[in-house]
Short mmCIF file of C-alpha atoms in Angstrom, two decimals:
data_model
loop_
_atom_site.label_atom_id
_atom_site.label_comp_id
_atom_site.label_asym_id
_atom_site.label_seq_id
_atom_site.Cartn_x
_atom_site.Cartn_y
_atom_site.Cartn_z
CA UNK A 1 0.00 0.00 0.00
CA UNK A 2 1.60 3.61 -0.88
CA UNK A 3 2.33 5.44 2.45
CA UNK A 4 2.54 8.89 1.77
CA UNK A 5 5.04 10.98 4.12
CA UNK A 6 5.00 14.32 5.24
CA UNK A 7 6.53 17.39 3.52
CA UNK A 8 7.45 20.49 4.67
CA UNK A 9 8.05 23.24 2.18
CA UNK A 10 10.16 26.69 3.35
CA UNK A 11 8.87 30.27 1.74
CA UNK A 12 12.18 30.51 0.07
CA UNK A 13 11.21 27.50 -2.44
CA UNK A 14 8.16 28.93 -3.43
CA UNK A 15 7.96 31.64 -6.72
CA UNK A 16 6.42 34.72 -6.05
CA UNK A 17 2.47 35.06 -7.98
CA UNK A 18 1.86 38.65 -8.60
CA UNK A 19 -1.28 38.07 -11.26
CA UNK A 20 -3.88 39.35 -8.79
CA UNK A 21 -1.68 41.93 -7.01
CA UNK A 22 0.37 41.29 -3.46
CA UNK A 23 2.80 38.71 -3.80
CA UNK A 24 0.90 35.28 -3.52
CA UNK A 25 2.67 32.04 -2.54
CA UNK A 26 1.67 28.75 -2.70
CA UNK A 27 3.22 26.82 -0.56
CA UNK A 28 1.62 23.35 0.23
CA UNK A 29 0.03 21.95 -2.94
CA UNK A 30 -0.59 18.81 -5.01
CA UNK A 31 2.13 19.95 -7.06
CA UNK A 32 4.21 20.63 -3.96
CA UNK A 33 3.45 18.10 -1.18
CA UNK A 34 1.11 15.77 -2.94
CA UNK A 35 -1.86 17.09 -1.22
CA UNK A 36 -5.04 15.76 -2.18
CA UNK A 37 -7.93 18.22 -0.70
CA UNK A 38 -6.80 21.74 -1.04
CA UNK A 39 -3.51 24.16 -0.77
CA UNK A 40 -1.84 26.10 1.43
CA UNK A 41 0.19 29.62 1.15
CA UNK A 42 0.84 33.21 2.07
CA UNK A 43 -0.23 36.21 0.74
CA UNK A 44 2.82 39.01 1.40
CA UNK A 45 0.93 42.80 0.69
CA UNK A 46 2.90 46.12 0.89
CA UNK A 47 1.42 49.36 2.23
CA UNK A 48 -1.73 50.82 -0.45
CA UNK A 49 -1.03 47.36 -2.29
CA UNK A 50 -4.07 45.18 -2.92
CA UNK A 51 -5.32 41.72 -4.49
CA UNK A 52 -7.98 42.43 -6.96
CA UNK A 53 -11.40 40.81 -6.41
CA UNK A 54 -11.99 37.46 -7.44
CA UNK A 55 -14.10 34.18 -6.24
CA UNK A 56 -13.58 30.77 -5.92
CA UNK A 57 -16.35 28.39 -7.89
CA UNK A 58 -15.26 25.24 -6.22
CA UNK A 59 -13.55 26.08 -2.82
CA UNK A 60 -14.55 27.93 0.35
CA UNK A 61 -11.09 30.20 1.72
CA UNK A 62 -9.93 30.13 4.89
CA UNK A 63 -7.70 32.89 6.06
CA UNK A 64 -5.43 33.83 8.85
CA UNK A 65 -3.85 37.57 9.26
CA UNK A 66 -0.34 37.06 10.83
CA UNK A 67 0.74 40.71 10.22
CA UNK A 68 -0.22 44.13 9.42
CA UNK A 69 -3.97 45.98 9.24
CA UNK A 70 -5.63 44.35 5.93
CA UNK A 71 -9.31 45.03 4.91
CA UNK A 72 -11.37 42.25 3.09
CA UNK A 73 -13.99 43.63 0.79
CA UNK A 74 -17.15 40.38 0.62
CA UNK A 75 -20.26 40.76 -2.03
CA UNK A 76 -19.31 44.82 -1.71
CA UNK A 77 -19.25 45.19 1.91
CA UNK A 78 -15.63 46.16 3.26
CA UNK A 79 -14.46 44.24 6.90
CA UNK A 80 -11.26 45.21 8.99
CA UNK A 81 -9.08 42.19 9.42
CA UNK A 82 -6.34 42.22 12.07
CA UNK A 83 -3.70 39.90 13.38
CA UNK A 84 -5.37 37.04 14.88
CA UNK A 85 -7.95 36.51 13.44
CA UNK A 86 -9.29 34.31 10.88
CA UNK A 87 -11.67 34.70 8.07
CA UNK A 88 -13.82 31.89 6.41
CA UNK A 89 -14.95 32.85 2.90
CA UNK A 90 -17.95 30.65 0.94
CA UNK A 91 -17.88 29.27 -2.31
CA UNK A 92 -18.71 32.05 -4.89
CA UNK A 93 -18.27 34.76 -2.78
CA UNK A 94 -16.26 37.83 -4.42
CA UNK A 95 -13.57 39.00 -2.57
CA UNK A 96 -10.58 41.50 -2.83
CA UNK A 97 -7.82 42.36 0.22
CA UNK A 98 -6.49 45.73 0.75
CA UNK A 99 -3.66 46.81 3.12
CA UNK A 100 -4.27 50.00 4.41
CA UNK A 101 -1.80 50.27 7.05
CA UNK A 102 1.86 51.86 6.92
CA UNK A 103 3.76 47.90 7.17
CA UNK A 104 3.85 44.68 5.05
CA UNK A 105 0.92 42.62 5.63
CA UNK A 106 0.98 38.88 5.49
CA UNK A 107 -2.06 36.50 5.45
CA UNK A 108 -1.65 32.44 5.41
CA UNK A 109 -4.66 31.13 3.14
CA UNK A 110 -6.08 27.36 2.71
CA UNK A 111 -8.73 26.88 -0.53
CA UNK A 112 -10.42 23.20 -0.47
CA UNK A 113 -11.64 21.43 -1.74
CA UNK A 114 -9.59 21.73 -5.32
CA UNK A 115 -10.57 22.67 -8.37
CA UNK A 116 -11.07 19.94 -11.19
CA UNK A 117 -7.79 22.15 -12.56
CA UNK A 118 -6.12 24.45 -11.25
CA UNK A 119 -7.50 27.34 -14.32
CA UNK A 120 -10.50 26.70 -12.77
CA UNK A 121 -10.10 27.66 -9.25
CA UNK A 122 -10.09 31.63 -9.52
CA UNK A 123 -12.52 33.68 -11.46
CA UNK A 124 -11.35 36.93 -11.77
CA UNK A 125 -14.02 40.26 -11.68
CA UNK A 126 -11.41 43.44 -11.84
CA UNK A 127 -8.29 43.60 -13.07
CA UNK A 128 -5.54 45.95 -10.83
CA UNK A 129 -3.02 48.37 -11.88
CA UNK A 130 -0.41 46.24 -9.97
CA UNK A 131 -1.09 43.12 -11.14
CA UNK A 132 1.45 41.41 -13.40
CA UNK A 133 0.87 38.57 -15.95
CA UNK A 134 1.86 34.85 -15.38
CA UNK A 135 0.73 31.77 -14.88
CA UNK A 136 -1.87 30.58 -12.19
CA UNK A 137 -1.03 28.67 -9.05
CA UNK A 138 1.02 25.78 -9.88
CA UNK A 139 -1.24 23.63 -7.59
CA UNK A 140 -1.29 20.32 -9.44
CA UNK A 141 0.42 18.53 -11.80
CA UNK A 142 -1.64 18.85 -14.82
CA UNK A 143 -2.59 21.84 -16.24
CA UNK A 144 -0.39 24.38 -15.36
CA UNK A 145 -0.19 26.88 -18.41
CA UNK A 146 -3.37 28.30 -17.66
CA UNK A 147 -5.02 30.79 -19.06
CA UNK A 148 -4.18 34.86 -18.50
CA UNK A 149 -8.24 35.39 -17.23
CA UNK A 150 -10.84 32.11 -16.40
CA UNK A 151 -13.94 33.04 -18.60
CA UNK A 152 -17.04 32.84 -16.63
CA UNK A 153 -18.50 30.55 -19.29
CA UNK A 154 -16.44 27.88 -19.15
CA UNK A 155 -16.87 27.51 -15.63
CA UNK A 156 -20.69 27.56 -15.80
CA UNK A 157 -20.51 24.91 -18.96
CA UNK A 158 -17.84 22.78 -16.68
CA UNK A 159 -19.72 23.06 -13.50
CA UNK A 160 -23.07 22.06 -15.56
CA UNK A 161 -21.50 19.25 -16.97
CA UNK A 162 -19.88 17.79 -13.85
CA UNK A 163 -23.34 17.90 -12.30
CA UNK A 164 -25.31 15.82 -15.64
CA UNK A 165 -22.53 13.36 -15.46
CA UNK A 166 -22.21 12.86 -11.84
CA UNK A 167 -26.47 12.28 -11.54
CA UNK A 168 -26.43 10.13 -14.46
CA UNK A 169 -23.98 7.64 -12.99
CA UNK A 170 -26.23 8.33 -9.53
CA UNK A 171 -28.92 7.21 -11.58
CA UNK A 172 -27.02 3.80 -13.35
CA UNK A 173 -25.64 3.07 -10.01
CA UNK A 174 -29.42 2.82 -8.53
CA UNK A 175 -30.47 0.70 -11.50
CA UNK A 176 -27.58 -1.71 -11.29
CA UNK A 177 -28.52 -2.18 -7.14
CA UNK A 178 -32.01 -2.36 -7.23
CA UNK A 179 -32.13 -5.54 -5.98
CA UNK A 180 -29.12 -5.35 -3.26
CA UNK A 181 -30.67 -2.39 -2.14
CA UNK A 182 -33.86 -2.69 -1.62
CA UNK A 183 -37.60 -2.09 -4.06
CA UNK A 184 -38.82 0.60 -2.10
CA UNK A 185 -35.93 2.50 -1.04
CA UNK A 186 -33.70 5.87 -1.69
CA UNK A 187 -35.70 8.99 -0.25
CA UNK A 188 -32.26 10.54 -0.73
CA UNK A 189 -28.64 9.54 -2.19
CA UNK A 190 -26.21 12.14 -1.46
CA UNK A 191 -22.86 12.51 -3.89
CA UNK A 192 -19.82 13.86 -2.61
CA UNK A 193 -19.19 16.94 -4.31
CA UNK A 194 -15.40 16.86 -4.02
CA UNK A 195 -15.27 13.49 -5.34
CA UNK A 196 -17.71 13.95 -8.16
CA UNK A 197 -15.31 16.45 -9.82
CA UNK A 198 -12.92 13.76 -10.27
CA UNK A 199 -15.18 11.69 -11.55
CA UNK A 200 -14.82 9.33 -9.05
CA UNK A 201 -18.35 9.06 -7.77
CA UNK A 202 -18.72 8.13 -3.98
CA UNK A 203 -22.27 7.52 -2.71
CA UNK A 204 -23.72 7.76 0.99
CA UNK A 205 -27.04 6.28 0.85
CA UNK A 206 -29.74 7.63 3.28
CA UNK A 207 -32.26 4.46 3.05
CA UNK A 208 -35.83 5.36 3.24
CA UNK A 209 -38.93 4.46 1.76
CA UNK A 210 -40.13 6.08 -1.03
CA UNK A 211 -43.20 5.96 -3.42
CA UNK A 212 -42.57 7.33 -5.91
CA UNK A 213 -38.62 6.26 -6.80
CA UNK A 214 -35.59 8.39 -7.17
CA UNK A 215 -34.21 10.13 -10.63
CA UNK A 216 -37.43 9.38 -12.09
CA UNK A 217 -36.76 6.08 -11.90
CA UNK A 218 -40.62 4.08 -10.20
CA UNK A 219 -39.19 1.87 -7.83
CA UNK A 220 -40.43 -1.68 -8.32
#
């Protein structure tokens, strides 16, 4: 069985990503340290410097402020963030950091789950005047030339996609167990999202009865 062994990963190994503004480093990643359910890094942001608003369509953002007087703007509504404290932002939610003290400010930042690739992870809804071209996060191992600005559209058309092909193998994998399972079963069958964009379907199955069937399916 492959053990997988812990890796620890200094700032100095890490390339500075200046695309959204701030100097952005990702420090714990699949590409990195093999992880498997998100990645890890710190955002460095100089006095009147900022990290222009994006979202995340897949993963919610956790955030810790180590250093220096930040504020976080959410939907359009602008928060003070101080050292010490810690910030949990939803999927979808736009978002854009702004130091607007007189001293560096650094952040550490965790995004799960992943992305189905890493060119879909950040949509981007301004563009600053400090931001510099380059590639996205080099968080997995495929991938990794993405493109200069995710459109919106492809997103949507992936996302909608995901979600047909993950119900229709639901729906197979209910046919093929009918008769393991159960005739009058399935109130609900729950996918795991994460999972699902990997097209690795994993099903919890909440067993109750039901008469009218599941995915349209009658149940016998």
């Amino acid at each position: 069985m492959f053990k997988k062994h812990p890796r620890i990963v200094d700032l100095s190994e890490t390339e500075p990503n200046r695309r959204r503004g701030g100097d952005i480093r990702a420090l714990l990643t699949p590409a990195t340290a093999g992880s498997t359910s998100g990645f890890m890094g710190l955002a460095i942001i100089q006095p009147g410097e900022r990290i222009g608003e994006h979202y995340h369509p897949y993963s919610e953002e956790f955030v810790y402020v180590v250093e220096g007087a930040l504020e976080v703007d959410l939907d359009g509504d602008s928060f003070a963030l101080r050292p010490d404290q810690g910030l949990l932002i939803p999927i979808n939610m736009r978002h854009r950091f702004r130091n607007v003290g007189d001293t560096e400010a650094r952040m550490v930042f965790h995004l799960g789950p992943l992305a189905p690739r890493p060119s879909l992870g950040h949509v981007d809804t301004e563009v600053t005047d400090d931001t510099a071209p380059g590639p996205e996060f080099a968080t997995a191992g495929a991938d990794l030339s993405a493109p200069d600005r995710t459109d919106l559209a492809t997103v949507q058309s992936s996302v909608a996609a995901m979600k047909n092909s993950a119900m229709a193998n639901a729906r197979e994998y209910w046919l093929r167990n009918q008769s393991m399972l159960g005739s009058n079963l399935l109130e609900a069958l729950i996918i795991s999202p994460t999972l699902c964009m990997y097209d690795t379907p994993v099903w919890t199955a909440a067993f109750a009865r039901s008469s009218s069937g599941f995915f349209g399916v009658k149940s016998a």
